[in-house]
PDB file of C-alpha atoms in Angstrom:
ATOM      1  CA  PHE Q 966      48.057 -28.056   2.880  1.00  0.00           C
ATOM      2  CA  GLY Q 967      45.778 -27.847  -0.191  1.00  0.00           C
ATOM      3  CA  SER Q 968      43.146 -29.934   1.560  1.00  0.00           C
ATOM      4  CA  GLN Q 969      43.165 -27.576   4.537  1.00  0.00           C
ATOM      5  CA  GLN Q 970      42.735 -24.516   2.257  1.00  0.00           C
ATOM      6  CA  SER Q 971      39.894 -26.258   0.455  1.00  0.00           C
ATOM      7  CA  HIS Q 972      38.181 -27.033   3.763  1.00  0.00           C
ATOM      8  CA  ILE Q 973      38.561 -23.411   4.924  1.00  0.00           C
ATOM      9  CA  PHE Q 974      37.228 -22.150   1.591  1.00  0.00           C
ATOM     10  CA  HIS Q 975      34.175 -24.453   1.718  1.00  0.00           C
ATOM     11  CA  THR Q 976      33.512 -23.497   5.342  1.00  0.00           C
ATOM     12  CA  ARG Q 977      33.562 -19.797   4.426  1.00  0.00           C
ATOM     13  CA  VAL Q 978      31.290 -20.378   1.433  1.00  0.00           C
ATOM     14  CA  ARG Q 979      28.779 -22.277   3.610  1.00  0.00           C
ATOM     15  CA  HIS Q 980      28.928 -19.479   6.195  1.00  0.00           C
ATOM     16  CA  ASP Q 981      28.380 -16.821   3.515  1.00  0.00           C
ATOM     17  CA  LEU Q 982      25.468 -18.777   2.018  1.00  0.00           C
ATOM     18  CA  THR Q 983      23.895 -19.122   5.444  1.00  0.00           C
ATOM     19  CA  GLN Q 984      24.176 -15.366   5.975  1.00  0.00           C
ATOM     20  CA  VAL Q 985      22.637 -14.670   2.566  1.00  0.00           C
ATOM     21  CA  GLU Q 986      19.741 -17.048   3.327  1.00  0.00           C
ATOM     22  CA  GLU Q 987      19.181 -15.389   6.719  1.00  0.00           C
ATOM     23  CA  LEU Q 988      19.230 -11.954   5.128  1.00  0.00           C
ATOM     24  CA  GLU Q 989      16.766 -13.055   2.440  1.00  0.00           C
ATOM     25  CA  ALA Q 990      14.457 -14.534   5.095  1.00  0.00           C
ATOM     26  CA  ALA Q 991      14.616 -11.294   7.119  1.00  0.00           C
ATOM     27  CA  ARG Q 992      13.802  -9.263   3.985  1.00  0.00           C
ATOM     28  CA  GLU Q 993      10.813 -11.508   3.240  1.00  0.00           C
ATOM     29  CA  ARG Q 994       9.532 -11.150   6.822  1.00  0.00           C
ATOM     30  CA  LEU Q 995       9.875  -7.372   6.618  1.00  0.00           C
ATOM     31  CA  GLU Q 996       7.995  -7.290   3.308  1.00  0.00           C
ATOM     32  CA  MET Q 997       5.155  -9.322   4.842  1.00  0.00           C
ATOM     33  CA  VAL Q 998       4.952  -6.999   7.851  1.00  0.00           C
ATOM     34  CA  VAL Q 999       4.904  -3.867   5.709  1.00  0.00           C
ATOM     35  CA  GLU Q1000       2.371  -5.354   3.273  1.00  0.00           C
ATOM     36  CA  GLY Q1001       0.090  -6.329   6.153  1.00  0.00           C
ATOM     37  CA  SER Q1002       0.314  -2.896   7.769  1.00  0.00           C
ATOM     38  CA  SER Q1003      -0.941   0.498   6.723  1.00  0.00           C
ATOM     39  CA  LEU Q1004       2.627   1.625   6.056  1.00  0.00           C
ATOM     40  CA  GLY Q1005       3.826   2.267   2.558  1.00  0.00           C
ATOM     41  CA  THR Q1006       7.438   2.610   1.490  1.00  0.00           C
ATOM     42  CA  PHE Q1007       9.291   4.979  -0.810  1.00  0.00           C
ATOM     43  CA  ASP Q1008      12.751   5.546  -2.216  1.00  0.00           C
ATOM     44  CA  TRP Q1009      13.565   8.890  -3.784  1.00  0.00           C
ATOM     45  CA  PHE Q1010      16.759   9.246  -5.801  1.00  0.00           C
ATOM     46  CA  PRO Q1011      17.267  13.022  -5.971  1.00  0.00           C
ATOM     47  CA  LEU Q1012      20.181  12.949  -8.422  1.00  0.00           C
ATOM     48  CA  GLU Q1013      18.137  10.927 -10.915  1.00  0.00           C
ATOM     49  CA  GLU Q1014      14.873  12.687  -9.950  1.00  0.00           C
ATOM     50  CA  THR Q1015      13.240   9.275  -9.567  1.00  0.00           C
ATOM     51  CA  LEU Q1016      10.694   8.141  -7.009  1.00  0.00           C
ATOM     52  CA  ILE Q1017       9.857   4.510  -6.349  1.00  0.00           C
ATOM     53  CA  THR Q1018       6.785   3.747  -4.251  1.00  0.00           C
ATOM     54  CA  ASP Q1019       4.714   0.737  -3.496  1.00  0.00           C
ATOM     55  CA  HIS Q1020       1.071   0.551  -4.557  1.00  0.00           C
ATOM     56  CA  LYS Q1021      -0.395   1.951  -1.320  1.00  0.00           C
ATOM     57  CA  VAL Q1022      -0.010   5.639  -2.187  1.00  0.00           C
ATOM     58  CA  TRP Q1023      -1.808   5.126  -5.494  1.00  0.00           C
ATOM     59  CA  ASP Q1024      -4.547   3.022  -3.860  1.00  0.00           C
ATOM     60  CA  ALA Q1025      -5.152   5.736  -1.237  1.00  0.00           C
ATOM     61  CA  LEU Q1026      -5.342   8.392  -3.955  1.00  0.00           C
ATOM     62  CA  GLY Q1027      -7.586   6.265  -6.158  1.00  0.00           C
ATOM     63  CA  LEU Q1028      -5.150   6.637  -9.051  1.00  0.00           C
ATOM     64  CA  ASP Q1029      -3.379   4.212 -11.335  1.00  0.00           C
ATOM     65  CA  LYS Q1030       0.329   3.888 -10.669  1.00  0.00           C
ATOM     66  CA  PRO Q1031       2.194   5.585 -13.524  1.00  0.00           C
ATOM     67  CA  GLU Q1032       4.807   3.639 -15.439  1.00  0.00           C
ATOM     68  CA  GLU Q1033       7.177   6.615 -15.198  1.00  0.00           C
ATOM     69  CA  GLY Q1034       7.157  10.039 -13.615  1.00  0.00           C
ATOM     70  CA  ALA Q1035       5.699   9.161 -10.191  1.00  0.00           C
ATOM     71  CA  LEU Q1036       7.539  12.073  -8.586  1.00  0.00           C
ATOM     72  CA  GLU Q1037       6.134  14.563 -11.085  1.00  0.00           C
ATOM     73  CA  VAL Q1038       2.579  13.197 -10.728  1.00  0.00           C
ATOM     74  CA  LEU Q1039       2.642  13.436  -6.931  1.00  0.00           C
ATOM     75  CA  TRP Q1040       4.383  16.824  -6.818  1.00  0.00           C
ATOM     76  CA  GLU Q1041       1.876  18.241  -9.313  1.00  0.00           C
ATOM     77  CA  ARG Q1042      -0.966  17.039  -7.073  1.00  0.00           C
ATOM     78  CA  ALA Q1043       0.638  18.264  -3.806  1.00  0.00           C
ATOM     79  CA  ASP Q1044      -1.061  21.140  -1.986  1.00  0.00           C
ATOM     80  CA  PRO Q1045       0.634  24.307  -3.319  1.00  0.00           C
ATOM     81  CA  ARG Q1046       0.353  25.963   0.121  1.00  0.00           C
ATOM     82  CA  GLU Q1047       2.618  23.248   1.590  1.00  0.00           C
ATOM     83  CA  LYS Q1048       5.172  22.853  -1.194  1.00  0.00           C
ATOM     84  CA  ALA Q1049       7.661  25.521  -0.070  1.00  0.00           C
ATOM     85  CA  ALA Q1050       7.711  24.356   3.559  1.00  0.00           C
ATOM     86  CA  ASN Q1051       8.015  20.675   2.634  1.00  0.00           C
ATOM     87  CA  TRP Q1052      10.758  21.370   0.104  1.00  0.00           C
ATOM     88  CA  ALA Q1053      12.662  23.365   2.773  1.00  0.00           C
ATOM     89  CA  ILE Q1054      12.547  20.331   5.100  1.00  0.00           C
ATOM     90  CA  PHE Q1055      13.815  18.010   2.361  1.00  0.00           C
ATOM     91  CA  ARG Q1056      16.509  20.518   1.355  1.00  0.00           C
ATOM     92  CA  ASP Q1057      17.841  20.762   4.931  1.00  0.00           C
ATOM     93  CA  TYR Q1058      18.257  16.986   5.144  1.00  0.00           C
ATOM     94  CA  LEU Q1059      19.731  16.723   1.659  1.00  0.00           C
ATOM     95  CA  ARG Q1060      22.300  19.352   2.666  1.00  0.00           C
ATOM     96  CA  GLY Q1061      23.401  17.348   5.685  1.00  0.00           C
ATOM     97  CA  LYS Q1062      21.023  17.849   8.591  1.00  0.00           C
ATOM     98  CA  PRO Q1063      21.481  14.693  10.712  1.00  0.00           C
ATOM     99  CA  GLY Q1064      18.775  12.253  11.732  1.00  0.00           C
ATOM    100  CA  GLY Q1065      15.449  11.441  10.218  1.00  0.00           C
ATOM    101  CA  PHE Q1066      12.603  13.660   9.097  1.00  0.00           C
ATOM    102  CA  GLU Q1067       8.848  13.600   9.498  1.00  0.00           C
ATOM    103  CA  LEU Q1068       6.403  15.714   7.554  1.00  0.00           C
ATOM    104  CA  ASP Q1069       2.789  15.720   6.453  1.00  0.00           C
ATOM    105  CA  ILE Q1070       1.951  16.316   2.814  1.00  0.00           C
ATOM    106  CA  SER Q1071      -1.504  16.745   1.278  1.00  0.00           C
ATOM    107  CA  ILE Q1072      -2.016  15.295  -2.180  1.00  0.00           C
ATOM    108  CA  ARG Q1073      -5.104  15.564  -4.363  1.00  0.00           C
ATOM    109  CA  GLY Q1074      -6.468  12.201  -5.299  1.00  0.00           C
ATOM    110  CA  LYS Q1075      -9.245  11.102  -7.570  1.00  0.00           C
ATOM    111  CA  ASN Q1076     -12.084  13.643  -7.769  1.00  0.00           C
ATOM    112  CA  ASP Q1077      -9.748  16.201  -6.115  1.00  0.00           C
ATOM    113  CA  ALA Q1078     -10.225  14.652  -2.657  1.00  0.00           C
ATOM    114  CA  SER Q1079      -7.229  15.538  -0.504  1.00  0.00           C
ATOM    115  CA  VAL Q1080      -5.295  12.739   1.205  1.00  0.00           C
ATOM    116  CA  VAL Q1081      -2.727  13.596   3.885  1.00  0.00           C
ATOM    117  CA  PHE Q1082       0.308  11.349   4.153  1.00  0.00           C
ATOM    118  CA  ARG Q1083       2.804  11.394   7.012  1.00  0.00           C
ATOM    119  CA  LEU Q1084       6.280  10.704   5.663  1.00  0.00           C
ATOM    120  CA  ARG Q1085       9.132   9.493   7.853  1.00  0.00           C
ATOM    121  CA  GLY Q1086      12.531   8.861   6.395  1.00  0.00           C
ATOM    122  CA  ARG Q1087      16.268   9.300   6.251  1.00  0.00           C
ATOM    123  CA  VAL Q1088      18.785  10.481   3.718  1.00  0.00           C
ATOM    124  CA  VAL Q1089      21.257   7.814   2.613  1.00  0.00           C
ATOM    125  CA  ARG Q1090      24.667   9.232   1.775  1.00  0.00           C
ATOM    126  CA  ARG Q1091      27.254   7.619  -0.472  1.00  0.00           C
ATOM    127  CA  PHE Q1092      30.168   9.032  -2.411  1.00  0.00           C
ATOM    128  CA  ARG Q1093      31.777  11.958  -0.512  1.00  0.00           C
ATOM    129  CA  GLY Q1094      28.713  12.294   1.688  1.00  0.00           C
ATOM    130  CA  ARG Q1095      26.375  13.212  -1.149  1.00  0.00           C
ATOM    131  CA  ALA Q1096      22.726  12.367  -0.723  1.00  0.00           C
ATOM    132  CA  SER Q1097      22.104   9.437  -3.023  1.00  0.00           C
ATOM    133  CA  ARG Q1098      18.712   8.293  -1.764  1.00  0.00           C
ATOM    134  CA  VAL Q1099      15.909   9.302   0.576  1.00  0.00           C
ATOM    135  CA  SER Q1100      14.163   6.237   1.963  1.00  0.00           C
ATOM    136  CA  GLY Q1101      11.264   5.912   4.308  1.00  0.00           C
ATOM    137  CA  THR Q1102       7.699   5.059   5.054  1.00  0.00           C
ATOM    138  CA  TYR Q1103       4.392   6.878   4.788  1.00  0.00           C
ATOM    139  CA  TYR Q1104       0.856   6.354   5.946  1.00  0.00           C
ATOM    140  CA  ASP Q1105      -2.507   8.021   5.431  1.00  0.00           C
ATOM    141  CA  VAL Q1106      -3.321  10.332   8.362  1.00  0.00           C
ATOM    142  CA  THR Q1107      -6.370  11.985   6.783  1.00  0.00           C
ATOM    143  CA  ALA Q1108      -8.856  10.399   9.225  1.00  0.00           C
ATOM    144  CA  GLU Q1109      -6.573  11.108  12.195  1.00  0.00           C
ATOM    145  CA  ILE Q1110      -6.355  14.795  11.280  1.00  0.00           C
ATOM    146  CA  ALA Q1111     -10.128  15.014  10.716  1.00  0.00           C
ATOM    147  CA  ALA Q1112     -10.754  13.424  14.138  1.00  0.00           C
ATOM    148  CA  THR Q1113      -8.374  15.875  15.823  1.00  0.00           C
ATOM    149  CA  GLN Q1114     -10.122  18.808  14.132  1.00  0.00           C
ATOM    150  CA  GLU Q1115     -13.544  17.485  15.153  1.00  0.00           C
ATOM    151  CA  LYS Q1116     -12.343  17.045  18.736  1.00  0.00           C
ATOM    152  CA  GLU Q1117     -11.126  20.657  18.755  1.00  0.00           C
ATOM    153  CA  ARG Q1118     -14.502  21.880  17.425  1.00  0.00           C
ATOM    154  CA  TRP Q1119     -16.288  19.997  20.219  1.00  0.00           C
ATOM    155  CA  ARG Q1120     -13.899  21.429  22.821  1.00  0.00           C
ATOM    156  CA  GLN Q1121     -14.573  24.963  21.578  1.00  0.00           C
ATOM    157  CA  GLN Q1122     -18.347  24.361  21.626  1.00  0.00           C
ATOM    158  CA  MET Q1123     -18.109  23.042  25.185  1.00  0.00           C
ATOM    159  CA  GLN Q1124     -16.147  26.132  26.260  1.00  0.00           C
ATOM    160  CA  GLN Q1125     -18.741  28.368  24.629  1.00  0.00           C
ATOM    161  CA  ALA Q1126     -21.572  26.475  26.327  1.00  0.00           C
ATOM    162  CA  GLU Q1127     -19.825  26.779  29.696  1.00  0.00           C
ATOM    163  CA  LYS Q1128     -19.402  30.548  29.186  1.00  0.00           C
ATOM    164  CA  LEU Q1129     -23.082  30.921  28.305  1.00  0.00           C
ATOM    165  CA  ASN Q1130     -24.060  28.818  31.315  1.00  0.00           C
ATOM    166  CA  THR Q1131     -21.888  31.000  33.575  1.00  0.00           C
ATOM    167  CA  LEU Q1132     -23.412  34.163  32.113  1.00  0.00           C
ATOM    168  CA  GLY Q1133     -26.896  32.728  32.647  1.00  0.00           C
ATOM    169  CA  LEU Q1134     -26.136  31.957  36.280  1.00  0.00           C
ATOM    170  CA  LEU Q1135     -24.708  35.438  36.834  1.00  0.00           C
ATOM    171  CA  ALA Q1136     -27.630  37.128  35.102  1.00  0.00           C
ATOM    172  CA  GLY Q1137     -30.161  35.063  37.014  1.00  0.00           C
ATOM    173  CA  GLY Q1138     -28.792  35.592  40.274  1.00  0.00           C
TER     174      GLY Q1138
END
Protein backbone atom coordinates (compact mmCIF):
# COMPACT_ATOMS: atom_id res chain seq x y z
CA PHE A 1 0.00 0.00 0.00
CA GLY A 2 2.80 2.44 0.93
CA SER A 3 4.65 1.62 -2.28
CA GLN A 4 1.55 2.40 -4.33
CA GLN A 5 1.10 5.78 -2.57
CA SER A 6 4.75 6.58 -3.15
CA HIS A 7 4.42 5.74 -6.84
CA ILE A 8 1.30 7.94 -7.16
CA PHE A 9 3.06 10.78 -5.33
CA HIS A 10 6.15 10.58 -7.57
CA THR A 11 3.96 10.42 -10.69
CA ARG A 12 2.10 13.56 -9.61
CA VAL A 13 5.36 15.36 -8.80
CA ARG A 14 6.78 14.48 -12.24
CA HIS A 15 3.55 15.67 -13.87
CA ASP A 16 3.63 18.94 -11.92
CA LEU A 17 7.30 19.50 -12.80
CA THR A 18 6.55 18.88 -16.45
CA GLN A 19 3.75 21.45 -16.33
CA VAL A 20 6.01 23.99 -14.63
CA GLU A 21 8.72 23.43 -17.27
CA GLU A 22 6.16 23.83 -20.07
CA LEU A 23 4.83 27.01 -18.50
CA GLU A 24 8.36 28.40 -18.10
CA ALA A 25 9.15 27.57 -21.74
CA ALA A 26 5.93 29.29 -22.89
CA ARG A 27 6.80 32.38 -20.81
CA GLU A 28 10.29 32.49 -22.35
CA ARG A 29 8.85 32.21 -25.88
CA LEU A 30 6.40 35.02 -25.15
CA GLU A 31 9.18 37.23 -23.79
CA MET A 32 11.23 36.64 -26.96
CA VAL A 33 8.26 37.50 -29.18
CA VAL A 34 7.47 40.69 -27.28
CA GLU A 35 11.14 41.73 -27.15
CA GLY A 36 11.48 41.20 -30.90
CA SER A 37 8.32 43.17 -31.68
CA SER A 38 7.46 46.82 -31.35
CA LEU A 39 5.11 46.02 -28.47
CA GLY A 40 5.92 47.09 -24.97
CA THR A 41 4.26 45.80 -21.83
CA PHE A 42 2.97 47.44 -18.67
CA ASP A 43 1.43 46.52 -15.34
CA TRP A 44 -0.28 49.21 -13.31
CA PHE A 45 -1.21 48.48 -9.70
CA PRO A 46 -3.77 51.19 -8.90
CA LEU A 47 -4.04 50.43 -5.17
CA GLU A 48 -0.28 50.82 -4.75
CA GLU A 49 -0.07 53.58 -7.39
CA THR A 50 2.78 51.69 -9.04
CA LEU A 51 3.54 51.28 -12.72
CA ILE A 52 5.93 48.69 -14.10
CA THR A 53 7.00 49.01 -17.73
CA ASP A 54 9.65 47.53 -19.90
CA HIS A 55 12.38 49.69 -21.41
CA LYS A 56 10.58 50.44 -24.70
CA VAL A 57 8.51 53.38 -23.44
CA TRP A 58 11.63 55.09 -22.09
CA ASP A 59 13.60 54.35 -25.28
CA ALA A 60 10.82 55.87 -27.42
CA LEU A 61 10.72 58.96 -25.21
CA GLY A 62 14.51 59.27 -25.14
CA LEU A 63 14.47 59.26 -21.34
CA ASP A 64 16.23 57.24 -18.69
CA LYS A 65 14.00 54.78 -16.88
CA PRO A 66 13.42 56.09 -13.35
CA GLU A 67 14.21 53.86 -10.40
CA GLU A 68 10.89 54.81 -8.81
CA GLY A 69 7.89 56.92 -9.72
CA ALA A 70 7.41 55.83 -13.35
CA LEU A 71 3.69 56.54 -13.15
CA GLU A 72 4.26 60.08 -11.89
CA VAL A 73 6.92 60.79 -14.54
CA LEU A 74 4.68 59.63 -17.39
CA TRP A 75 1.52 61.28 -16.06
CA GLU A 76 3.38 64.58 -15.60
CA ARG A 77 4.52 64.39 -19.24
CA ALA A 78 1.09 63.35 -20.61
CA ASP A 79 -0.75 65.84 -22.82
CA PRO A 80 -2.97 67.85 -20.43
CA ARG A 81 -5.71 68.09 -23.09
CA GLU A 82 -6.06 64.27 -23.04
CA LYS A 83 -5.75 63.57 -19.32
CA ALA A 84 -9.42 63.92 -18.35
CA ALA A 85 -10.68 61.74 -21.22
CA ASN A 86 -8.04 59.05 -20.66
CA TRP A 87 -8.65 59.00 -16.91
CA ALA A 88 -12.41 58.60 -17.57
CA ILE A 89 -11.69 55.52 -19.71
CA PHE A 90 -9.47 54.00 -17.02
CA ARG A 91 -12.01 54.85 -14.30
CA ASP A 92 -14.84 53.09 -16.18
CA TYR A 93 -12.81 49.88 -16.43
CA LEU A 94 -11.60 50.10 -12.85
CA ARG A 95 -15.23 50.41 -11.75
CA GLY A 96 -16.22 47.23 -13.55
CA LYS A 97 -16.77 47.88 -17.25
CA PRO A 98 -16.18 44.46 -18.88
CA GLY A 99 -13.68 43.67 -21.60
CA GLY A 100 -10.49 45.33 -22.63
CA PHE A 101 -9.69 48.95 -23.36
CA GLU A 102 -7.76 50.77 -26.06
CA LEU A 103 -6.67 54.37 -25.92
CA ASP A 104 -4.05 56.69 -27.36
CA ILE A 105 -1.99 58.85 -25.04
CA SER A 106 0.50 61.55 -26.02
CA ILE A 107 3.57 61.90 -23.82
CA ARG A 108 6.31 64.51 -24.08
CA GLY A 109 9.69 62.97 -24.54
CA LYS A 110 13.16 64.38 -24.66
CA ASN A 111 13.26 67.92 -26.07
CA ASP A 112 9.45 68.08 -25.62
CA ALA A 113 8.83 65.95 -28.72
CA SER A 114 5.43 64.29 -28.39
CA VAL A 115 5.18 60.51 -28.74
CA VAL A 116 1.76 58.87 -29.09
CA PHE A 117 1.33 55.43 -27.58
CA ARG A 118 -1.64 53.14 -28.19
CA LEU A 119 -2.43 51.23 -25.01
CA ARG A 120 -4.45 48.01 -25.00
CA GLY A 121 -5.17 46.22 -21.78
CA ARG A 122 -7.47 44.62 -19.26
CA VAL A 123 -8.25 45.06 -15.61
CA VAL A 124 -7.37 42.07 -13.44
CA ARG A 125 -9.72 41.64 -10.51
CA ARG A 126 -8.94 39.79 -7.29
CA PHE A 127 -10.42 40.00 -3.82
CA ARG A 128 -14.18 40.75 -3.99
CA GLY A 129 -13.86 41.88 -7.59
CA ARG A 130 -11.60 44.82 -6.81
CA ALA A 131 -9.25 45.96 -9.53
CA SER A 132 -5.82 44.82 -8.43
CA ARG A 133 -3.88 45.31 -11.65
CA VAL A 134 -4.21 46.77 -15.13
CA SER A 135 -2.05 44.86 -17.59
CA GLY A 136 -1.48 45.34 -21.26
CA THR A 137 0.65 46.32 -24.17
CA TYR A 138 1.50 49.58 -25.89
CA TYR A 139 3.19 50.66 -29.07
CA ASP A 140 4.31 53.91 -30.65
CA VAL A 141 1.73 55.12 -33.20
CA THR A 142 3.25 58.56 -33.77
CA ALA A 143 4.33 57.82 -37.37
CA GLU A 144 1.00 56.12 -38.14
CA ILE A 145 -0.95 59.17 -36.95
CA ALA A 146 1.34 61.54 -38.89
CA ALA A 147 0.84 59.47 -42.06
CA THR A 148 -2.94 59.51 -41.62
CA GLN A 149 -2.89 63.29 -41.15
CA GLU A 150 -0.69 63.74 -44.23
CA LYS A 151 -3.02 61.52 -46.26
CA GLU A 152 -5.99 63.65 -45.17
CA ARG A 153 -4.14 66.85 -46.17
CA TRP A 154 -3.47 65.38 -49.63
CA ARG A 155 -7.11 64.32 -49.98
CA GLN A 156 -8.28 67.84 -49.12
CA GLN A 157 -5.81 69.37 -51.61
CA MET A 158 -7.04 66.99 -54.31
CA GLN A 159 -10.66 67.96 -53.60
CA GLN A 160 -9.73 71.63 -53.79
CA ALA A 161 -7.87 71.09 -57.06
CA GLU A 162 -10.86 69.23 -58.51
CA LYS A 163 -13.19 72.09 -57.50
CA LEU A 164 -10.88 74.64 -59.12
CA ASN A 165 -10.64 72.50 -62.25
CA THR A 166 -14.44 72.24 -62.41
CA LEU A 167 -14.79 76.00 -61.95
CA GLY A 168 -12.22 76.57 -64.71
CA LEU A 169 -14.12 74.31 -67.09
CA LEU A 170 -17.41 76.05 -66.28
CA ALA A 171 -15.90 79.51 -66.65
CA GLY A 172 -14.21 78.60 -69.91
CA GLY A 173 -17.07 77.15 -71.50
